[in-house]
Short mmCIF file of C-alpha atoms in Angstrom, two decimals:
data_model
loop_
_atom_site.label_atom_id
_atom_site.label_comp_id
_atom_site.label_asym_id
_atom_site.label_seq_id
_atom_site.Cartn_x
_atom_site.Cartn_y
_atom_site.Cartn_z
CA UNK I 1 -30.41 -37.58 2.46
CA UNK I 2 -29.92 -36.12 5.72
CA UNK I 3 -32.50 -32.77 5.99
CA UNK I 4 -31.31 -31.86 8.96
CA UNK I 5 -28.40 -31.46 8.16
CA UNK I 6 -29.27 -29.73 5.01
CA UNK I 7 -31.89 -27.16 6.47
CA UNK I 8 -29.15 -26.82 9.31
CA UNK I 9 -26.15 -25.35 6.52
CA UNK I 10 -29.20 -23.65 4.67
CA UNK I 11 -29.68 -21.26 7.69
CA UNK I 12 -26.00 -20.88 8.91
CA UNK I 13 -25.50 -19.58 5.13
CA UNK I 14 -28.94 -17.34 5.91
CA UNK I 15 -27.36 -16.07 8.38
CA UNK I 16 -24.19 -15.27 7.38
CA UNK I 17 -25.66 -13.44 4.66
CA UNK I 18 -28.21 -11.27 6.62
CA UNK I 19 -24.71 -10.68 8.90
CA UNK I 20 -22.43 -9.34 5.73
CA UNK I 21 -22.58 -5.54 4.68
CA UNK I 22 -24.83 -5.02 1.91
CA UNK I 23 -23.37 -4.59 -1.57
CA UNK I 24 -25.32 -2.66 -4.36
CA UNK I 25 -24.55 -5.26 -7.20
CA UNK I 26 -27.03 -3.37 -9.99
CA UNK I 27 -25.23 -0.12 -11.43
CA UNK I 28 -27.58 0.88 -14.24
CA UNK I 29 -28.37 3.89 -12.65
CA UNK I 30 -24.58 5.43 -12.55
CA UNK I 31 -23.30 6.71 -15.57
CA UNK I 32 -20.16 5.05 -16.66
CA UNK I 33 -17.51 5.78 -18.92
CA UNK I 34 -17.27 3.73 -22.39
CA UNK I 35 -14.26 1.98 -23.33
CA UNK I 36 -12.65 3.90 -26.32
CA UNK I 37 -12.52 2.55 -29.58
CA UNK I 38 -8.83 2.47 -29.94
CA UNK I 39 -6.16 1.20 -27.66
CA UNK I 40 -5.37 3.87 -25.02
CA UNK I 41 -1.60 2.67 -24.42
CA UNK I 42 -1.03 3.56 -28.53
CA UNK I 43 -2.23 7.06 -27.89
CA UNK I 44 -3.27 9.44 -30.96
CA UNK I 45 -0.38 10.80 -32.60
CA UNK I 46 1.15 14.16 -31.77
CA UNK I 47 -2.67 15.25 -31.34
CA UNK I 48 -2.92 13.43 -28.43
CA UNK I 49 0.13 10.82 -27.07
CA UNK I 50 -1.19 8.17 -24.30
CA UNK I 51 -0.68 10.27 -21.26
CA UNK I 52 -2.67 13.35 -23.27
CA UNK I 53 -5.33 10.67 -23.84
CA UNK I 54 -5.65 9.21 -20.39
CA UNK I 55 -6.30 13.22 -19.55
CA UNK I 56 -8.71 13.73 -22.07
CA UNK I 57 -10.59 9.91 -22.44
CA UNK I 58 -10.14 9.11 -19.05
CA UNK I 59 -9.43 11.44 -16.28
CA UNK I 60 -11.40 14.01 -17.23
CA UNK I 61 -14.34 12.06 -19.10
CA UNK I 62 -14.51 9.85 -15.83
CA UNK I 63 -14.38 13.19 -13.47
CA UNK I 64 -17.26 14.85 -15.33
CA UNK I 65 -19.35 11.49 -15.16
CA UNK I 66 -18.79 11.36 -11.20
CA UNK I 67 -19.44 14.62 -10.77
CA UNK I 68 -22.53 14.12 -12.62
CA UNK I 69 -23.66 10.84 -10.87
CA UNK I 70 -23.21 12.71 -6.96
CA UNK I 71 -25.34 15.66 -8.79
CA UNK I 72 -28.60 13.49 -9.74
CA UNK I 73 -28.39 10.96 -6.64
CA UNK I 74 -31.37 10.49 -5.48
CA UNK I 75 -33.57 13.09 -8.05
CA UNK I 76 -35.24 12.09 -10.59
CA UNK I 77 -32.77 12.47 -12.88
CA UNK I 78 -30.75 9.76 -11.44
CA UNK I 79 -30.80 6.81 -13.91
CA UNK I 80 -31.47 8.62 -17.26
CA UNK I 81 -28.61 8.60 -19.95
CA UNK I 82 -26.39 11.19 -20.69
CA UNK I 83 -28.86 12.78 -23.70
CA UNK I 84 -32.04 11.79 -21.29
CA UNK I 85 -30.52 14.32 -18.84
CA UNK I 86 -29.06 17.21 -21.30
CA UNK I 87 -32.52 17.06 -22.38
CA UNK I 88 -34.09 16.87 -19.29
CA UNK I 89 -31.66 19.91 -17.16
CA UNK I 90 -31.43 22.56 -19.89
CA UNK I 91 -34.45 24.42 -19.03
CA UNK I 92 -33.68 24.05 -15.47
CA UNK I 93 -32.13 26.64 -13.79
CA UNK I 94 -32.03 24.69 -10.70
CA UNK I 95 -29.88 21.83 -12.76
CA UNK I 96 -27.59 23.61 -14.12
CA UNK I 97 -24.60 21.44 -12.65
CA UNK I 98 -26.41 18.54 -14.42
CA UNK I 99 -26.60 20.10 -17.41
CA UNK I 100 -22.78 21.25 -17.76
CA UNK I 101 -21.89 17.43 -16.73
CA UNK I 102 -23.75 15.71 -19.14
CA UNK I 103 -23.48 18.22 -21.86
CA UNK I 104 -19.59 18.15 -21.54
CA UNK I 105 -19.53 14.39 -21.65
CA UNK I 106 -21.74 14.07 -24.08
CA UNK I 107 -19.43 16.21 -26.67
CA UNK I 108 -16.61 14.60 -24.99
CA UNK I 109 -17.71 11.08 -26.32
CA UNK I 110 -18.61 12.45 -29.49
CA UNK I 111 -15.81 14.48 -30.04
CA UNK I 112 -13.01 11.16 -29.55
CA UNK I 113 -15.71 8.55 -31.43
CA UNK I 114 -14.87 10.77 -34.33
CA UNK I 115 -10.66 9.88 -33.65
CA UNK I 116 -8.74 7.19 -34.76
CA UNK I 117 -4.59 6.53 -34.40
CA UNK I 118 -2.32 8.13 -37.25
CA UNK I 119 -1.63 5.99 -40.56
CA UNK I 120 1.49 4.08 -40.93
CA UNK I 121 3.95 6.56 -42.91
CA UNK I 122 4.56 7.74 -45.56
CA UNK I 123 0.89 8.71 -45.56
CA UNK I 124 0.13 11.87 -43.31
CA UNK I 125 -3.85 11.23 -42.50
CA UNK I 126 -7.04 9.38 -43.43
CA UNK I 127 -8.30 12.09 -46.17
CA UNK I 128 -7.78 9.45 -48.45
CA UNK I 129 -10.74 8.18 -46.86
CA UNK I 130 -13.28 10.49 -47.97
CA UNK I 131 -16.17 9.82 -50.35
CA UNK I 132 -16.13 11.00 -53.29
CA UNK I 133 -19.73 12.24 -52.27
CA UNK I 134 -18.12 14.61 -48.98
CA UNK I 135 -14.94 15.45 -51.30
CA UNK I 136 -17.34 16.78 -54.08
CA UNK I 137 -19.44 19.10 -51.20
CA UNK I 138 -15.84 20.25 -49.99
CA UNK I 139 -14.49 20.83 -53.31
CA UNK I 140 -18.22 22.86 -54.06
CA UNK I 141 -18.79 24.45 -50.73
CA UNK I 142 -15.33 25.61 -49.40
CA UNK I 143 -12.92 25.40 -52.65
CA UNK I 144 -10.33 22.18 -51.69
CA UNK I 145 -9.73 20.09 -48.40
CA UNK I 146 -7.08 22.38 -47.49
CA UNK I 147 -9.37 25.61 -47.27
CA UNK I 148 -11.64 23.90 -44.97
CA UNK I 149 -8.91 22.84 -42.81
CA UNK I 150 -7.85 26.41 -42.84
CA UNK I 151 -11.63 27.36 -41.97
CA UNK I 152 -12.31 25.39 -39.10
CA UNK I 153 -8.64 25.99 -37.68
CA UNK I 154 -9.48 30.10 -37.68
CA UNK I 155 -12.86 29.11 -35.83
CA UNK I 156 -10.69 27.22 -33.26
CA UNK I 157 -7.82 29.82 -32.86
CA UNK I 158 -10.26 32.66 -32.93
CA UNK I 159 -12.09 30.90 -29.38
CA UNK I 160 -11.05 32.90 -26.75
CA UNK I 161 -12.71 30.29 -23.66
CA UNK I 162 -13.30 27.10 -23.36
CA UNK I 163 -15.43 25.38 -25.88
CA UNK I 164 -16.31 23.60 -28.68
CA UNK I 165 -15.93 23.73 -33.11
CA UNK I 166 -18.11 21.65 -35.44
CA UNK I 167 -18.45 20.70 -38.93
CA UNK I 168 -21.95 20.32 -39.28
CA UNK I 169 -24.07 19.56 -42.48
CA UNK I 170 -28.19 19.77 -43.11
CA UNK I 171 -30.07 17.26 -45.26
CA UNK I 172 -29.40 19.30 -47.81
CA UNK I 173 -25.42 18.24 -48.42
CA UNK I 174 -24.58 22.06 -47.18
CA UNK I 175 -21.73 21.87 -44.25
CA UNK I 176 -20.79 24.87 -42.35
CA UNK I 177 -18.24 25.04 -39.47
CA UNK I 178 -19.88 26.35 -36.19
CA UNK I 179 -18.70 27.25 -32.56
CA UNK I 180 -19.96 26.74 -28.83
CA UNK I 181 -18.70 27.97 -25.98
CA UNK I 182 -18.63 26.12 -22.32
CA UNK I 183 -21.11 23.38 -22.05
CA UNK I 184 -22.90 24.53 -25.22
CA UNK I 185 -23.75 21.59 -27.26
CA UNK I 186 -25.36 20.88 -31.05
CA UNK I 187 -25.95 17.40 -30.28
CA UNK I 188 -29.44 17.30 -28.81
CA UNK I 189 -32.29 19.50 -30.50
CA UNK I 190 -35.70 18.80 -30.26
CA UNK I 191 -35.02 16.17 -27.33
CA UNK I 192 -33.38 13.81 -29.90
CA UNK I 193 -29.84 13.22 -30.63
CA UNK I 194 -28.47 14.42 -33.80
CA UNK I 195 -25.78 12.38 -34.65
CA UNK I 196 -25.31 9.99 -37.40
CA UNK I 197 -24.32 7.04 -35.37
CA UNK I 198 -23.63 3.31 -36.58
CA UNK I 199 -23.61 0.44 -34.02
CA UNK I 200 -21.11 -1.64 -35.49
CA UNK I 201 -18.36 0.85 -35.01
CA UNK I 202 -19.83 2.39 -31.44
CA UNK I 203 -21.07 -0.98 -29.96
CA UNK I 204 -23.85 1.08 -28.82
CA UNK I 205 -27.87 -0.38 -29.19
CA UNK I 206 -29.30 2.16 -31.72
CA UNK I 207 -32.47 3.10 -32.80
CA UNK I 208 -34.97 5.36 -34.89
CA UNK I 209 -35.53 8.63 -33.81
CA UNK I 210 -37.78 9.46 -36.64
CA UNK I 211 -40.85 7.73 -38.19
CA UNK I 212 -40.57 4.36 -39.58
CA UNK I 213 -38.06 5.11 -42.24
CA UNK I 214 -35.37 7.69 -41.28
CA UNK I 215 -31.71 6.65 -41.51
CA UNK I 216 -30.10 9.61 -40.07
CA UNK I 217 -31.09 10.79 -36.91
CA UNK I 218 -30.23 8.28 -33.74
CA UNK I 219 -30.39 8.03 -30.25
CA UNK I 220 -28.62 5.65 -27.84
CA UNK I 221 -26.97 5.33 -24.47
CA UNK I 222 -23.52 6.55 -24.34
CA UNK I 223 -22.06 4.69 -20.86
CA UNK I 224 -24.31 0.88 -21.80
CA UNK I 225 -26.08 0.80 -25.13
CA UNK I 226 -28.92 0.74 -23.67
CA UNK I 227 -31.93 2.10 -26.43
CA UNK I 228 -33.36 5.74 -25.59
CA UNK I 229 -37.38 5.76 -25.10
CA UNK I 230 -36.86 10.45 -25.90
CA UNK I 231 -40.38 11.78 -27.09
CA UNK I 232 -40.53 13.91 -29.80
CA UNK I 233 -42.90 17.33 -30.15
CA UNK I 234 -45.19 17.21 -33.07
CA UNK I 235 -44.55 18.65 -35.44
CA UNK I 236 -47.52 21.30 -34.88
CA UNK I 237 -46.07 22.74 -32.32
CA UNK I 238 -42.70 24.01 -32.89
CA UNK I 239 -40.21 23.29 -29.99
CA UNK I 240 -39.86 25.80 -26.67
CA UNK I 241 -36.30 27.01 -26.75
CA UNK I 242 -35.08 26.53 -23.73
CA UNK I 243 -34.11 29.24 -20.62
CA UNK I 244 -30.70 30.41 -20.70
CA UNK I 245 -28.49 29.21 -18.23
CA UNK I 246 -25.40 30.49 -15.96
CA UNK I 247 -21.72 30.15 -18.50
CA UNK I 248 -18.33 30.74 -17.86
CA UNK I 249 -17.14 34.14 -17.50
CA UNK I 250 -17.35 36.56 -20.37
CA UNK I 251 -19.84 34.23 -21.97
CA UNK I 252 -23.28 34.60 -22.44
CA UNK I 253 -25.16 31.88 -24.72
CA UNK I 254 -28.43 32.28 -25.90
CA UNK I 255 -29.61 28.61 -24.95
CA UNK I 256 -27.70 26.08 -22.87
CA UNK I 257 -27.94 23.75 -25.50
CA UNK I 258 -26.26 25.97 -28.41
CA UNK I 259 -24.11 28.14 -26.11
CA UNK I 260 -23.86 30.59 -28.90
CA UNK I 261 -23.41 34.15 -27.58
CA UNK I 262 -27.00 36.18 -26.48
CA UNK I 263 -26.52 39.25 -28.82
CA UNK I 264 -29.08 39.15 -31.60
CA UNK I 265 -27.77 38.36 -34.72
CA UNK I 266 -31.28 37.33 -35.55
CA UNK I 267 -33.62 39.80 -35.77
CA UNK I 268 -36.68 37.57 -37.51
CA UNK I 269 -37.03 36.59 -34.06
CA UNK I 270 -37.32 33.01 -34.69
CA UNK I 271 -36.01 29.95 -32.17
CA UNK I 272 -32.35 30.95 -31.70
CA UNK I 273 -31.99 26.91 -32.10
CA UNK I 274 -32.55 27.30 -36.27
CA UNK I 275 -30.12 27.34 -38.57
CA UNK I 276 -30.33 30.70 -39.40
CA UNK I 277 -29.52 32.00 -36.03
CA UNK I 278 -25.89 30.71 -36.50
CA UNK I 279 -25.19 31.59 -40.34
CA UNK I 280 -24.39 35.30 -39.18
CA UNK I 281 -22.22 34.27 -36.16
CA UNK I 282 -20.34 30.62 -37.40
CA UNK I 283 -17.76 32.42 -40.07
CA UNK I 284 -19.33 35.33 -40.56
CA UNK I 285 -16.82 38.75 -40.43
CA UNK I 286 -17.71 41.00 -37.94
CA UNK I 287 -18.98 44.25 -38.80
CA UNK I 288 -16.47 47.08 -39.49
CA UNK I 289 -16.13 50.64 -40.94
CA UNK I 290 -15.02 49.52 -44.19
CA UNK I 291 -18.27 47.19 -44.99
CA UNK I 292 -19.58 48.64 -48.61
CA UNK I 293 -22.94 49.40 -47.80
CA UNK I 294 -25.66 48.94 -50.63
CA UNK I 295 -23.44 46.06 -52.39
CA UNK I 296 -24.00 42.42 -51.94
CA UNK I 297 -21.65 40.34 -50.39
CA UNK I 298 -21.02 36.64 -50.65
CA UNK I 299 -22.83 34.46 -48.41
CA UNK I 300 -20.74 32.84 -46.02
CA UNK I 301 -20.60 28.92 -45.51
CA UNK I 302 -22.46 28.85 -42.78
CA UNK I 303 -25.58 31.00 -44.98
CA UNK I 304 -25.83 28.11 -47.56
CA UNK I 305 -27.41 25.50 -44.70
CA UNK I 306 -30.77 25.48 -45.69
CA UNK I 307 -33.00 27.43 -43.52
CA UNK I 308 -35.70 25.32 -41.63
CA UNK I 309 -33.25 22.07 -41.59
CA UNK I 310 -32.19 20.58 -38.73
CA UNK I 311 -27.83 20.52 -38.68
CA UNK I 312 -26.06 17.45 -38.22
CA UNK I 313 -22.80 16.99 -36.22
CA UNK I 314 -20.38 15.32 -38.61
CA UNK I 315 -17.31 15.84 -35.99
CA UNK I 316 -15.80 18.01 -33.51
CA UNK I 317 -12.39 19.39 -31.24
CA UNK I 318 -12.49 20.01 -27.88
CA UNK I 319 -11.21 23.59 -27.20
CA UNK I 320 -9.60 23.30 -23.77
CA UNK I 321 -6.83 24.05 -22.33
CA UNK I 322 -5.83 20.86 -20.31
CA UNK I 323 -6.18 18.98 -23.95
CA UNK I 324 -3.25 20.87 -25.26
CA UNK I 325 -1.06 21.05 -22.13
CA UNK I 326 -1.78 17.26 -21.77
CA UNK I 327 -0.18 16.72 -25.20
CA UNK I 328 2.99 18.62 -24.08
CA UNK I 329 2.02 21.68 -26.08
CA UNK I 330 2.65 25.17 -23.80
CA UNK I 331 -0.14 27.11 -23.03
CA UNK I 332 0.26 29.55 -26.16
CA UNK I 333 0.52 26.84 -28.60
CA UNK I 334 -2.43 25.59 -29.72
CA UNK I 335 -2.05 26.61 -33.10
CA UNK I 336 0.79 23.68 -32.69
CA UNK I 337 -1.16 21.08 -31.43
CA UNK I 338 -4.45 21.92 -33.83
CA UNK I 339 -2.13 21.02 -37.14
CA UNK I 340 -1.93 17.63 -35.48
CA UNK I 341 -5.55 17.44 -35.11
CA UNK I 342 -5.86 16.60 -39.06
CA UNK I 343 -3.65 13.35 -38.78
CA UNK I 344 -6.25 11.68 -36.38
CA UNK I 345 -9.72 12.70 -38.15
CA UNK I 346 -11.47 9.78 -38.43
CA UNK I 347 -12.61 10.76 -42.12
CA UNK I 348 -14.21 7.17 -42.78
CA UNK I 349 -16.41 7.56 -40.45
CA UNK I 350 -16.89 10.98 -41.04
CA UNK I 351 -18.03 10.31 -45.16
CA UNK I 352 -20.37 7.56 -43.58
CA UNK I 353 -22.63 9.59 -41.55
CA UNK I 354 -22.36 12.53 -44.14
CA UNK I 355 -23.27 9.78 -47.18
CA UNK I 356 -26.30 8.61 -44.81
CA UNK I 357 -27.30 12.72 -43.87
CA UNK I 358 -27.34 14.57 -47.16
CA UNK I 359 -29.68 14.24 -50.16
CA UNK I 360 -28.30 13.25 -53.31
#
């Protein structure tokens, strides 16, 4: 073996290297967009045809996640997950960029994990798909399918900004249908993330968020799988609700994280993150002048969640305009475009997180 001539190419390639521009090969700390768990080119229907969901899965999931990535460069928020920093930002006035970013993609993932393409004809949806567990709540809790279809769609149409609508259920088996508005979000309370989430379906890493036991609440990286490390308060010290932060115009949550609006509908005074401070607001009829004072009303949907339970996200629909207008609906029809919403609910998934969730 010649060494010279070996230790000779050795430093020629040294110094060729040391010569080239230097390329940042490790991009763990950049949030990055997740492939979707159907094909893009098939598109979603008449909810949401291909170039609807290259607005809504790419285009604008990939423009909050840049936006988000230039906003925590170099703090130390750079690096965390998308939860990590929703968590992290909401009681930060000074991060309230962050906040809307993450918080936006964050429902944004959520909302089209919770999708899947149309059925092959004749059949119209995937309700067929529902336990008989969820189908017996619906049946109980809101009189048929159709009903709470017709519940959630007045919740929708009746959001005057941008925003989101959830069906939401508690340990208990009760669901409820509740808004947020802007970057609001229900999926982080008590720095974990609430979802029901299963990594087969996902291909995300997932683990416990509670004790040694828990099957329901879960926490994992949305752009790489990679396993959360979120501490949880104890539970002698009930959590600090966080400081409100800037929203869109005409808007005024009470928290950044449930972006419901700052009038007091609660006047016990408790964390306007409980339960209770949404079952006067979710579906709830305003007050008016011909309430019959003195004589019990019904309680609305949202009343029977128990009180002192956490709420679960079972699925949600992005309320925004460019999600319509994408889909070649006009700017005044999103009535239109919401009756397609029903023919893409991924209700499989939907009866699988619900089944896991509520007690028996």
């Amino acid at each position: 073996m010649n060494l010279y001539s070996t230790s000779s190419k050795a430093a020629r390639i040294a110094s060729l290297i040391s010569r080239a521009p230097h390329i940042r090969w490790c991009t763990r700390g950049l949030h990055q967009r997740r492939a979707l768990l159907y094909k893009l080119e098939d598109g979603l229907g008449e909810f949401l045809p291909p170039p609807a969901l290259k607005t809504v899965a790419v285009d604008w999931q990939q423009g909050l996640l840049d936006r988000l990535n230039e906003e925590v460069k170099d703090t130390e928020d750079e690096g965390l997950t998308l939860a990590q920093t929703v968590i992290n930002t909401a009681a930060r006035e000074d991060r309230t960029l962050a906040f809307n970013y993450a918080s936006l993609a964050l429902n944004n993932g959520f909302f089209l994990d919770h999708l899947r393409p149309p059925p092959p004809a004749p059949a119209r949806d995937h309700s067929d798909q529902i336990s008989a567990f969820l189908a017996d709540n619906i049946r109980n809790y809101h009189g048929s399918l159709a009903q709470l279809k017709s519940e959630f769609s007045a919740a929708v149409l009746g959001m005057f900004t941008s925003g989101w609508v959830w069906f939401v259920t508690d340990k208990g088996g009760n669901t409820g249908v509740l808004p947020t508005y802007g970057p609001g979000t229900l999926l982080i309370r008590s720095r974990t993330y609430m979802a029901h989430a299963r990594g087969p379906s996902l291909g995300d890493v997932i683990a416990k968020a509670e004790a040694e036991g828990s099957s329901v609440e879960h926490e994992f990286h949305y752009e790489s799988g990679e396993k959360l490390n979120l501490s949880r308060p104890s539970s002698s010290s009930p959590a600090r609700s966080p400081t409100a932060q800037p929203s869109p115009p005409g808007v005024s949550p009470s928290s950044p994280a449930s972006g419901v609006p700052g009038t007091n509908n609660n006047p016990s005074g408790s964390n306007p993150l409980h339960p209770r401070f949404y079952s006067t607001f979710g579906l709830g009829t305003a007050p008016s002048i011909f309430d019959q004072g003195g004589i019990e009303q019904p309680m609305s949907k949202v009343e029977t969640l128990n009180v002192g339970e956490v709420l679960y996200p079972l699925f949600c629909i992005s309320v925004h305009e460019h999600a319509w207008m994408a889909a070649g609906y006009g700017v005044w029809d999103k009535e239109e475009w919401l009756k397609k919403f029903w023919s893409v609910v991924d209700w499989e998934k939907i009866s699988q997180a619900y089944d896991a969730v509520a007690k028996r």
